[in-house]
Amino acid sequence: MAPVTGPGEEMHALVERMYPLCRSITGDGVRATLDIVGEYIPLQVHEVPTGTQVLDWTVPQEWNIRDAYIADGTGRRVVDFAASSLHVLGYSVPVSATMPLSELRGHLHTLPEHPAWVPYRTSYYKPEWGFCLAQDTLDAMPDGDYEVRIDSTLADGHLTYAEHVVPGQVADEVIVSCHVCHPSLANDNMAGVAVATFLARALAEENPYYTYRFIFAPGTIGAITWLARNADRIGQVKHGLVLACAGDPGHLTYKRSRRGDAEIDRVLRHVLDTSERPHRIDEFTPYGYDERQYCSPGFDLGVGSLSRTPYAGYPEYHTSADDLDFVSPAAMEDTLAVCREALGVLDRNRRYVNLSPYGEPQLGRRGLYDALGGRSDTKQAQMAMLWVLSLSDGDHTLLDVAERSGLPFDTVAAAADALHGAELIKA
């Protein structure tokens, strides 16, 4: 393995560690994944018992698996869970039998259009068993009897999720959520988990305005469980972002919140537009990742979703081709950079009131123009001060100023800092 030299390589190394684990919506694979993340950032791990009512859902039985295979008449394992956790239908009930291929076929899942790839399939809420394999493997299996073995358990246990909190200057929260339930899929979603982990580490080195709560939970049922357990404090959540598919070679894609005009929607649009990166902004749909849970009408949180190529938007999605070679350090580093920039804008986006609103205050007398001497963007900085003064009426945010003036947000925020220091505006 190449030496780790930067955040992109570090994130890829983290993905490589987590990738082989057999994860599901419950079980030891999720715990093992969170144990690894916990080596990078402190986590508070929650265990929610089977049978717990969470909104309209019930926490299911816990699933764990030790071994699984299909062996031919010579005892050779034609399909082997030890080679890839994708080979077993997720949540398969235990089975130990010998049966002809004609009977076994009804329990086999392949991708004829990609004969060398293994699909990812699950049966969370219907008792079933099965195997996923390459079509090429199935085509090479002769008729005859096969030994079929799935050494799994479905029993009362727990659903596991974890949180990491970066304290802010205020109790109002920004949530960053990612799913931890997919086995042996690098982009969906170990890349998202890695980016979230390194984003949390970066924020911990700053003094953020908001409190940032990172949620590592199984998809759908995990987010629903978190919402059910935090319903009484949901008003503290002011903004949110779901991270998924963060490491593939595609362009960045942002999916708006259900509101469509939440502050996080405007921030991501501004950051992506001004960065000049190739990107796409999608409207909200009630299908996808856990943004649909956070945005459900009863909660209606301002939560969008950031990915590179969105779910089901690339052929490798939910297949064995979503492997370690499919995600790159450069792509994850780029996703992390956009997250940091977006949260930086969100964190500094304030409303100010002009304390000298009658005519333009004399900036030179206060040394504000002199303070800009030597800057390559002196003219921009001067204009930013005038724009901030003009729109500091308690209604407009700094993002409003940046969008209306066409000036970079960082320049506008620096101007606001200078004006605040000169006691010409107040938050």
Coordinates of N, CA and C in Angstrom, one line a residue, residues 40-42 164-169 176 195-214 336 340 343 347:
Y40 N -10.7 7.5 15.0 CA -10.4 8.8 14.4 C -11.1 9.9 15.2
I41 N -12.3 9.7 15.6 CA -13.1 10.7 16.4 C -13.8 10.0 17.5
P42 N -14.0 10.6 18.7 CA -14.8 10.0 19.7 C -16.2 9.9 19.3
H164 N -21.2 11.9 16.9 CA -20.1 12.7 17.3 C -20.5 14.1 17.3
V165 N -20.2 14.8 18.4 CA -20.6 16.2 18.5 C -19.4 17.1 18.6
V166 N -19.3 18.1 17.7 CA -18.3 19.2 17.8 C -19.0 20.4 18.4
P167 N -18.7 20.8 19.7 CA -19.4 21.9 20.4 C -19.1 23.2 19.6
G168 N -20.2 24.0 19.6 CA -20.1 25.3 19.0 C -20.3 26.4 20.0
Q169 N -20.3 27.6 19.5 CA -20.6 28.8 20.4 C -22.0 28.9 20.8
V176 N -24.8 16.4 10.3 CA -24.2 15.8 9.1 C -24.4 14.3 9.3
V195 N -15.4 10.8 4.6 CA -15.5 12.2 4.4 C -16.1 12.9 5.7
A196 N -17.2 12.3 6.2 CA -17.8 12.8 7.4 C -16.8 12.8 8.6
T197 N -16.1 11.7 8.7 CA -15.1 11.5 9.8 C -14.0 12.6 9.7
F198 N -13.5 12.9 8.5 CA -12.4 13.9 8.4 C -13.0 15.3 8.5
L199 N -14.3 15.5 8.1 CA -14.9 16.8 8.3 C -15.0 17.1 9.8
A200 N -15.4 16.1 10.5 CA -15.6 16.3 12.0 C -14.2 16.6 12.6
R201 N -13.2 15.9 12.2 CA -11.8 16.2 12.7 C -11.4 17.7 12.3
A202 N -11.7 18.1 11.1 CA -11.4 19.5 10.7 C -12.1 20.5 11.6
L203 N -13.4 20.3 11.8 CA -14.2 21.2 12.6 C -13.7 21.3 14.0
A204 N -13.2 20.2 14.5 CA -12.8 20.2 15.9 C -11.6 21.1 16.1
E205 N -10.8 21.4 15.1 CA -9.7 22.3 15.2 C -10.1 23.7 15.1
E206 N -11.3 24.0 14.8 CA -11.8 25.4 14.7 C -12.7 25.7 15.9
N207 N -13.2 26.9 15.9 CA -14.1 27.3 16.9 C -15.5 27.7 16.3
P208 N -16.2 26.6 15.9 CA -17.4 26.9 15.0 C -18.5 27.6 15.8
Y209 N -19.3 28.3 15.1 CA -20.4 29.0 15.7 C -21.5 28.0 16.0
Y210 N -21.9 27.2 15.1 CA -22.9 26.2 15.4 C -22.3 25.0 16.0
T211 N -23.1 24.2 16.7 CA -22.8 22.9 17.2 C -23.0 21.9 16.1
Y212 N -22.0 21.0 15.8 CA -22.1 20.1 14.7 C -22.3 18.7 15.2
R213 N -23.4 18.0 14.8 CA -23.7 16.7 15.3 C -23.6 15.7 14.1
F214 N -22.6 14.8 14.1 CA -22.4 13.8 13.1 C -23.2 12.5 13.5
L336 N -14.5 16.7 0.4 CA -14.3 17.3 1.8 C -14.1 18.8 1.7
R340 N -16.2 21.6 3.7 CA -15.6 22.6 4.6 C -16.0 24.0 4.1
L343 N -19.8 24.6 4.9 CA -20.1 24.8 6.4 C -19.4 26.1 6.9
D347 N -21.6 28.8 8.7 CA -21.2 29.1 10.1 C -21.0 30.7 10.2

